[in-house]
Amino acid sequence: MSPSNRPGLYVHVPFCSAICPYCDFAVITGDADRRSRYVEHLLRELEISSGLSDFDTLYFGGGTPSQLSHDDLRAVGERARLASDCRVFLEANPEDVTHVSASRWREAGVSTLSLGVQSFDDDALSFLGRRHDAADANRAIETAREAGFETLSLDLIFGLPGQTLAQWRRILDAALAHEPEHLSCYQLTIHDDTLFGRRKREGKLLEMGDERQTDLFLETHRYLCDAGYDGYEVSNFSRGAEHRSRHNEKYWDHTPYLGVGPSAHSFDGRVRSWNERSLFAWQKWIDSGALPVSGKESLDNDQLLLETIVLRLRTRDGLDFDAIIERFNVDLLASNRGLVDRLCDEGLVELDGHCLRPTLEGLAVADSLASSLQLPDKPCQPNLQ
Amino acid sequence: MTLANVRNFCIIAHIDHGKSTLADRLIQRCGGVADREFRDQILDSMDLERERGITIKSNTVTLLYDANNGERYQLNLIDTPGHVDFSHEVRRSLMSCEGALILVDASQGVEAQTVANLYIAMEYELELLPVINKIDLPAADPERAREEIDADLGLDPFEAVLVSAKLGQGIDELLEAIVEKLPPPTGDATKSLQALIFDAQYDAYRGVVVVCKVEEGTLKPGQNIRLMHTDKEYEVEEVGLLQLKRVKKPELPAGAVGYVIANIKTIRDIAIGDTITDVANPAPEPLPGYKEAKPVVFSSIYPMSTDEYEDLTKALDKLTLNDPALTYEKDSSAALGFGFRCGFLGLLHLDVVQERLQREYGLSLLLSAPSVRYRITLENGDVQMIDNPSDYPDPMSIATSEEPYIKASIMMPERYVGVIMELCRDRRGENSTFTYLSVGRVELTSELPLAEVLFDFYDRLKTVTQGYGSFDYEMLDYRETRIVKVDILVNAERVDALSQLVHEDKSRARALHYCERLANTIPKQQFKIAIQGAIGAKIIARTTINAYRKDVTAKCYGGDITRKRKLIEKQKEGKKRMKMVGSVEIPQSAFVAVLKTDES
C-alpha cells in the first residue's frame, strides 16, 4: 500500500509532436500558442476544482509533458495545493531531454523522470513511429542521469509483431545497463481506433499470438527479478520500494486523486469523474466557469469492492482480506475458501496470512482471478466512515 | 350434392415448386376468401410452416367450383405434411384422396423429391394429374418439363396443365382438369357409417374439431358415434365443411370431407387414423391402416434459465392441445436443473416442437441427446422400458437389453443401391433386400435399429442419393442388443445431461465426438480441464483443455479502471449463465453445440 493516504494530482498534457500509431490517449499536435492557451486553462481548472488538497504527488502525463516549458510546470505546481513533501513526476520523450531542459525540470522540482524510451532497437522504434533512435535514447538517459533525478524510470514496449525472446532480452539488457531505478514494461496493445488498429483490421499487421505474448510477459518478470527488480505490479518494476511509483499506487488502492487537463480522471473515494476528451470542449467549459467534466459515476459498495479486488490482484502485494473486512465488512476469504485453496494448489496465488498474493503465473491471469472470486450476494454493509 | 360432383385431392410437390401458392390461387378463384382478407399461403398457418416452407399440420379446405358444364363441384383440397416423421398423418391424408396434382417447376423440371413423393402417391393408387407451374419465369421451359414428366414420372405429358400460380394463369384450365380427370369418391351414404379421422384441431370454445372423410354411410348431428380404436362414444353436435371457416351442414354423406364436433374434450381422446362409426348401426370393422402414433424418440428439455421453468410448463400444456403425439413428464438434471422428458414421433417432430417452443413461446431451451426406448430385462426377471440414461439400471443387474428396430423402406433410382446398402450396413442394418418397382426404380428394405436412424440418417440418405431417395419406416420389433451408458466427465465430475445410451460398438466414437465438441466450446479457464468419456469406471475417450496463461491487460491507471471494472462485471454476469460442473464453468453454448444432432 502507498505510504500515505494523501491525494495525488494528475495533469494531462495532450500535446505530442506526432501521434504514435499505437497510442489511444487524448493527444493532439499543437503549436506554442495553443500550448499557452492550454496552460492558462489548466491553471483555471485547478482553481475551480476545489475539494482535494495537500497533494503528495504531482504527475505530468500525456501526451508529451516534456513539450511544456519548465515555467509552465512550475506555474502548475505553484497553483496546485501541494504538500510540502510532494513528489513530482514528469513523463518525457528522449528527444526533449537536453542538459538545459533536464536541469530546469530539476529546478522545477521534478523528482522522477519517466522516459518514453520504448525500445533500444532502431527497427522497433521506427515501427512504433517514434522520433528517436537507440542512440538518442542512450544519450537522453545519460543526460538525465547527470541532472540527478532521484528516480529515473524507463518505459519499454514488448510484444511487437515477430519479436523474439532474445531480441526482447537484448532490449532489457540495454535498459539495465543504465541501472534505472524504475521500469515500466508494457505489452503492445492494439486498440481499434488507432492506426495500428486499422492496419490490423486490414490484415496488414499481425498481432503477436497469446502464447508468445505470455512467454514474453513471464520472461520480463523473471529477467528483471533476476536483475534485482521487484515486479510490484503487472507492468511496473522498481529497485527497492522507495522507487515505486507513489503516484500510480494511488490508483491501485483507491486513494483519491484529482485529474486536470483533457480526458483526465478524478476519484474522491466514491465518485469517479472524467473530463472532456477534446481540448476545445475542455477549454469551453472552463471558459464558462464550469468544471470540464464530461461524465461521472458514483460507485456503490459492491463496485468499490470489485474494483479493490481487480486492482489489488494486479499487484504483488495482493489483496488484504483483513483490510477488506475492515473497509467493507465482508469476509471474502471465508466465502471463497475452496476457490482460494484450489488457486493455491494451481500455483496461481499464495495465501500469506490474511493476504492473497498472486504468483507470477497468477499475475498473468489477474483479470480472471478477480472475476472468479465470489462477491457476497447481499449488498455490503460498509464500515466506510 | 351427389358423389359424382365431389373431388378429393392433394398437391404433391418439391419444396419450392409453389404448392402453397397454387393452393392459395385455387382458394381465391373459388371465392374461398375475399381478396382483401387474402394472406399468402393460407394453408400453412403456423409461422414455422410459412418460414420453412413445409407443412407440418395438414389443413383441409373445401372449395365450391362452378364448372364449364354448368355443374357445381365440391373440391376438397387436402394438404399433406411433408416429412417422414409425420408419415402417419401423410398416409391418413392420402387415404382420404382419390387424386393428386403432381406439381413440376417449369424452370427446374422434375426434381428428386417429386419423384420420391410420387412413389408414395402411387402406393395409394391415386389418379395423378401433372401440373407445370411457374410458366411465367424467364427460365421456364415447359417443353423440357413435359419430357421429364414422360421420362421420369411415367405420366402422360399431354395431360399436363400449364399454370403460373403466382400470376393466376391457367387456374381455370386446372380446375376443369381436376373435375374431368380426377375420379369422384366411391361410397354409399346408406351403408353403416365409416369415417376416417385424418386430422384434428383444438378449439378453445368447441373442444376438439375432428377432420374426417366419410367413406361409407352418413354423419349427422344427434348421432351417437363410436371411435372404433379408442372405443369411446360421443354425440355429434355439429358437422360441416371447412371452407377456410367452418360452415355448418345438415350432414356429411359418403365421399365428403369435413369436420365433426362432438364434445370431445382433449385431443388425446382421439387418434388419427381411427374410424368413426354409428353406435346404433355399427360397421363390422374399422377402416384399414390404423396405427397408434407412439413416441419413439425421447429427449429432455430444460429451460436455459431456471426461472423459465413455469413458462415451459405452460407452453408444453398448450402445445399438446394440438399435438397429441407429444408426451412429457417432469425430469431433472444436476447440471441443468428442472425440465421435462419428452417423447416425439421422430427427429423432425422434436425439431418442430423445439422451434415452436422457442418461437411461439419465446423460450430458450436446452435439449439432451435424443434416445430411443430400450427394453431391459433384469436378472430377477423384471422388465423395464428405459429411454432416459439417468434411469439406466446397474449393468450388473441386467440380464438382456433390447432395442427397437424399424423396417426402413427406401425408394430410389437404381444407381444409388450401392451407396444405400453401404449406409444401411454402417447403421447396423440387417436383412437388406431390394426389389425393382419398375425399370430403373428400386425399393430397398432394411431392418435397422431406430437409434441408428436418429442421428443424421435421413440427411445422409438425401446426400448420397442426391435427393432422389425417399425414406419411410415402420416400427418392427425389439431385438437383443449390447448397449452401454456412456458418461461424460468434466474434471472427473459426471455431467448427467450428457450421458447417453449407445450401442457398445459405437460408444468410443460417440464419446470422443462429445469430448471434442466440449473441448472446442468450453473456453479456457484457469485450470486444465480434463474431459473424459467413460463407461462405468472405464475411460474410453479423453480430451484436455489447457488452462489459459494470460489475460491481464498491460495498463490500469486512472482512466482504465472504470472500463476494467465494467468488463469484469460483464464477465461475472456471463458466468451466471454458465452451468457449474464441479469447478468448471460450462457455457450454455457448449451444451447446445454438443447436443446438436446434426452430426453423429
mmCIF file of N, CA and C in Angstrom, chain A residues 186-187 211 214-215 235-236 248 252 265 272 297 299 303 306-307 310 314 342 346 363-365 367-369 371-373, chain B residues 524 526-528 548-559 561-569 571-572 575 583:
data_model
loop_
_atom_site.group_PDB
_atom_site.id
_atom_site.type_symbol
_atom_site.label_atom_id
_atom_site.label_comp_id
_atom_site.label_asym_id
_atom_site.label_seq_id
_atom_site.Cartn_x
_atom_site.Cartn_y
_atom_site.Cartn_z
ATOM 1 N N TYR A 186 5.411 -2.407 -20.946
ATOM 2 C CA TYR A 186 4.038 -2.623 -21.387
ATOM 3 C C TYR A 186 4.009 -3.522 -22.598
ATOM 4 N N GLN A 187 3.069 -4.437 -22.557
ATOM 5 C CA GLN A 187 2.851 -5.241 -23.758
ATOM 6 C C GLN A 187 2.134 -4.372 -24.780
ATOM 7 N N GLU A 211 0.230 -17.118 -26.881
ATOM 8 C CA GLU A 211 1.241 -17.934 -26.214
ATOM 9 C C GLU A 211 2.573 -17.194 -26.140
ATOM 10 N N THR A 214 2.485 -14.356 -23.757
ATOM 11 C CA THR A 214 2.604 -14.838 -22.382
ATOM 12 C C THR A 214 4.061 -15.136 -22.047
ATOM 13 N N ASP A 215 4.741 -15.798 -22.981
ATOM 14 C CA ASP A 215 6.154 -16.100 -22.750
ATOM 15 C C ASP A 215 6.949 -14.826 -22.486
ATOM 16 N N SER A 235 2.882 -4.322 -14.833
ATOM 17 C CA SER A 235 3.801 -3.742 -15.801
ATOM 18 C C SER A 235 4.892 -2.884 -15.162
ATOM 19 N N ASN A 236 4.992 -2.916 -13.854
ATOM 20 C CA ASN A 236 5.906 -1.985 -13.195
ATOM 21 C C ASN A 236 6.919 -2.676 -12.291
ATOM 22 N N ASN A 248 1.211 6.314 -9.032
ATOM 23 C CA ASN A 248 0.386 5.261 -9.628
ATOM 24 C C ASN A 248 -0.211 4.333 -8.573
ATOM 25 N N TRP A 252 -4.191 2.219 -7.515
ATOM 26 C CA TRP A 252 -4.388 0.790 -7.237
ATOM 27 C C TRP A 252 -4.876 0.523 -5.831
ATOM 28 N N HIS A 265 -8.998 11.762 -15.371
ATOM 29 C CA HIS A 265 -9.984 11.178 -14.461
ATOM 30 C C HIS A 265 -9.702 11.622 -13.029
ATOM 31 N N ARG A 272 -16.196 8.774 -9.303
ATOM 32 C CA ARG A 272 -15.161 8.915 -10.325
ATOM 33 C C ARG A 272 -15.739 9.793 -11.439
ATOM 34 N N GLU A 297 -19.410 8.738 -12.324
ATOM 35 C CA GLU A 297 -20.183 7.632 -11.765
ATOM 36 C C GLU A 297 -19.911 7.594 -10.277
ATOM 37 N N LEU A 299 -19.745 5.145 -7.223
ATOM 38 C CA LEU A 299 -19.604 3.699 -7.048
ATOM 39 C C LEU A 299 -20.338 3.238 -5.805
ATOM 40 N N GLN A 303 -19.388 -2.199 -6.140
ATOM 41 C CA GLN A 303 -18.460 -1.790 -7.195
ATOM 42 C C GLN A 303 -17.096 -1.431 -6.625
ATOM 43 N N LEU A 306 -15.443 -4.687 -5.832
ATOM 44 C CA LEU A 306 -14.972 -5.359 -7.036
ATOM 45 C C LEU A 306 -13.714 -4.690 -7.577
ATOM 46 N N GLU A 307 -13.728 -3.352 -7.599
ATOM 47 C CA GLU A 307 -12.538 -2.643 -8.069
ATOM 48 C C GLU A 307 -11.334 -2.930 -7.181
ATOM 49 N N VAL A 310 -10.044 -6.259 -8.186
ATOM 50 C CA VAL A 310 -9.411 -6.197 -9.504
ATOM 51 C C VAL A 310 -8.038 -5.529 -9.413
ATOM 52 N N ARG A 314 -3.721 -7.138 -9.246
ATOM 53 C CA ARG A 314 -2.717 -6.765 -10.244
ATOM 54 C C ARG A 314 -1.385 -6.415 -9.587
ATOM 55 N N ARG A 342 -7.872 -24.015 -4.128
ATOM 56 C CA ARG A 342 -7.581 -24.569 -5.448
ATOM 57 C C ARG A 342 -6.577 -23.690 -6.197
ATOM 58 N N GLU A 346 -2.983 -24.690 -7.647
ATOM 59 C CA GLU A 346 -2.617 -24.487 -9.046
ATOM 60 C C GLU A 346 -1.397 -23.580 -9.182
ATOM 61 N N LEU A 363 -0.357 -13.438 -11.639
ATOM 62 C CA LEU A 363 -0.398 -12.065 -12.139
ATOM 63 C C LEU A 363 -0.804 -12.045 -13.619
ATOM 64 N N ALA A 364 -0.334 -13.061 -14.335
ATOM 65 C CA ALA A 364 -0.645 -13.122 -15.773
ATOM 66 C C ALA A 364 -2.131 -13.333 -16.020
ATOM 67 N N VAL A 365 -2.833 -13.914 -15.046
ATOM 68 C CA VAL A 365 -4.272 -14.130 -15.224
ATOM 69 C C VAL A 365 -5.061 -13.339 -14.179
ATOM 70 N N ASP A 367 -6.910 -10.801 -14.276
ATOM 71 C CA ASP A 367 -8.289 -10.410 -14.588
ATOM 72 C C ASP A 367 -9.268 -11.521 -14.243
ATOM 73 N N SER A 368 -8.914 -12.750 -14.617
ATOM 74 C CA SER A 368 -9.878 -13.805 -14.320
ATOM 75 C C SER A 368 -9.813 -14.226 -12.863
ATOM 76 N N LEU A 369 -8.677 -14.035 -12.216
ATOM 77 C CA LEU A 369 -8.649 -14.262 -10.766
ATOM 78 C C LEU A 369 -9.696 -13.372 -10.119
ATOM 79 N N SER A 371 -12.349 -12.030 -11.438
ATOM 80 C CA SER A 371 -13.747 -12.337 -11.712
ATOM 81 C C SER A 371 -14.154 -13.679 -11.126
ATOM 82 N N SER A 372 -13.186 -14.493 -10.705
ATOM 83 C CA SER A 372 -13.592 -15.781 -10.147
ATOM 84 C C SER A 372 -13.952 -15.681 -8.666
ATOM 85 N N LEU A 373 -13.479 -14.660 -7.977
ATOM 86 C CA LEU A 373 -13.832 -14.520 -6.559
ATOM 87 C C LEU A 373 -15.321 -14.209 -6.426
ATOM 88 N N LYS B 524 -11.158 -21.707 -22.397
ATOM 89 C CA LYS B 524 -10.055 -21.995 -21.495
ATOM 90 C C LYS B 524 -10.341 -21.359 -20.138
ATOM 91 N N GLN B 526 -8.897 -21.131 -15.753
ATOM 92 C CA GLN B 526 -7.641 -21.016 -15.004
ATOM 93 C C GLN B 526 -6.978 -22.359 -14.777
ATOM 94 N N PHE B 527 -7.802 -23.418 -14.890
ATOM 95 C CA PHE B 527 -7.261 -24.745 -14.632
ATOM 96 C C PHE B 527 -7.296 -25.546 -15.916
ATOM 97 N N LYS B 528 -6.445 -26.522 -15.935
ATOM 98 C CA LYS B 528 -6.504 -27.505 -17.006
ATOM 99 C C LYS B 528 -7.796 -28.304 -16.805
ATOM 100 N N TYR B 548 -5.674 -21.264 -19.662
ATOM 101 C CA TYR B 548 -5.056 -20.141 -20.353
ATOM 102 C C TYR B 548 -4.001 -19.549 -19.437
ATOM 103 N N ARG B 549 -3.071 -18.884 -20.008
ATOM 104 C CA ARG B 549 -1.915 -18.461 -19.218
ATOM 105 C C ARG B 549 -1.908 -16.973 -18.946
ATOM 106 N N LYS B 550 -2.600 -16.206 -19.771
ATOM 107 C CA LYS B 550 -2.506 -14.768 -19.554
ATOM 108 C C LYS B 550 -3.772 -14.096 -20.044
ATOM 109 N N ASP B 551 -4.308 -13.211 -19.235
ATOM 110 C CA ASP B 551 -5.435 -12.404 -19.688
ATOM 111 C C ASP B 551 -5.347 -10.978 -19.177
ATOM 112 N N VAL B 552 -4.284 -10.705 -18.443
ATOM 113 C CA VAL B 552 -4.219 -9.405 -17.788
ATOM 114 C C VAL B 552 -3.850 -8.329 -18.812
ATOM 115 N N THR B 553 -4.451 -7.154 -18.672
ATOM 116 C CA THR B 553 -4.113 -6.067 -19.587
ATOM 117 C C THR B 553 -2.918 -5.302 -19.031
ATOM 118 N N ALA B 554 -2.208 -4.651 -19.941
ATOM 119 C CA ALA B 554 -0.950 -4.038 -19.546
ATOM 120 C C ALA B 554 -1.157 -2.839 -18.615
ATOM 121 N N LYS B 555 -2.110 -1.978 -18.987
ATOM 122 C CA LYS B 555 -2.201 -0.708 -18.253
ATOM 123 C C LYS B 555 -3.479 -0.614 -17.453
ATOM 124 N N CYS B 556 -3.362 -0.092 -16.258
ATOM 125 C CA CYS B 556 -4.545 0.146 -15.445
ATOM 126 C C CYS B 556 -4.327 1.378 -14.587
ATOM 127 N N TYR B 557 -4.548 2.529 -15.189
ATOM 128 C CA TYR B 557 -4.382 3.787 -14.476
ATOM 129 C C TYR B 557 -5.742 4.471 -14.372
ATOM 130 N N GLY B 558 -5.714 5.770 -14.071
ATOM 131 C CA GLY B 558 -6.959 6.489 -13.778
ATOM 132 C C GLY B 558 -8.099 6.177 -14.735
ATOM 133 N N GLY B 559 -7.828 6.358 -16.016
ATOM 134 C CA GLY B 559 -8.899 6.218 -16.993
ATOM 135 C C GLY B 559 -9.270 4.790 -17.314
ATOM 136 N N ILE B 561 -9.679 2.252 -15.101
ATOM 137 C CA ILE B 561 -10.242 1.448 -14.010
ATOM 138 C C ILE B 561 -11.730 1.171 -14.213
ATOM 139 N N THR B 562 -12.470 2.221 -14.598
ATOM 140 C CA THR B 562 -13.905 2.023 -14.817
ATOM 141 C C THR B 562 -14.135 0.979 -15.909
ATOM 142 N N ARG B 563 -13.383 1.116 -16.990
ATOM 143 C CA ARG B 563 -13.510 0.198 -18.118
ATOM 144 C C ARG B 563 -13.248 -1.241 -17.645
ATOM 145 N N LYS B 564 -12.174 -1.358 -16.878
ATOM 146 C CA LYS B 564 -11.791 -2.683 -16.372
ATOM 147 C C LYS B 564 -12.879 -3.262 -15.488
ATOM 148 N N ARG B 565 -13.418 -2.435 -14.592
ATOM 149 C CA ARG B 565 -14.455 -2.950 -13.687
ATOM 150 C C ARG B 565 -15.676 -3.396 -14.484
ATOM 151 N N LYS B 566 -16.039 -2.585 -15.474
ATOM 152 C CA LYS B 566 -17.226 -2.939 -16.260
ATOM 153 C C LYS B 566 -17.020 -4.253 -16.991
ATOM 154 N N LEU B 567 -15.817 -4.443 -17.472
ATOM 155 C CA LEU B 567 -15.503 -5.683 -18.164
ATOM 156 C C LEU B 567 -15.689 -6.879 -17.234
ATOM 157 N N ILE B 568 -15.197 -6.716 -16.028
ATOM 158 C CA ILE B 568 -15.282 -7.828 -15.076
ATOM 159 C C ILE B 568 -16.722 -8.028 -14.600
ATOM 160 N N GLU B 569 -17.445 -6.925 -14.465
ATOM 161 C CA GLU B 569 -18.874 -7.053 -14.130
ATOM 162 C C GLU B 569 -19.582 -7.858 -15.212
ATOM 163 N N GLN B 571 -18.196 -10.023 -17.249
ATOM 164 C CA GLN B 571 -17.781 -11.427 -17.147
ATOM 165 C C GLN B 571 -18.537 -12.153 -16.056
ATOM 166 N N LYS B 572 -18.705 -11.462 -14.936
ATOM 167 C CA LYS B 572 -19.419 -12.087 -13.824
ATOM 168 C C LYS B 572 -20.870 -12.339 -14.210
ATOM 169 N N LYS B 575 -21.092 -15.313 -16.269
ATOM 170 C CA LYS B 575 -20.941 -16.559 -15.515
ATOM 171 C C LYS B 575 -22.249 -17.039 -14.936
ATOM 172 N N SER B 583 -15.804 -27.629 -10.531
ATOM 173 C CA SER B 583 -15.170 -26.320 -10.528
ATOM 174 C C SER B 583 -15.166 -25.683 -11.913
#
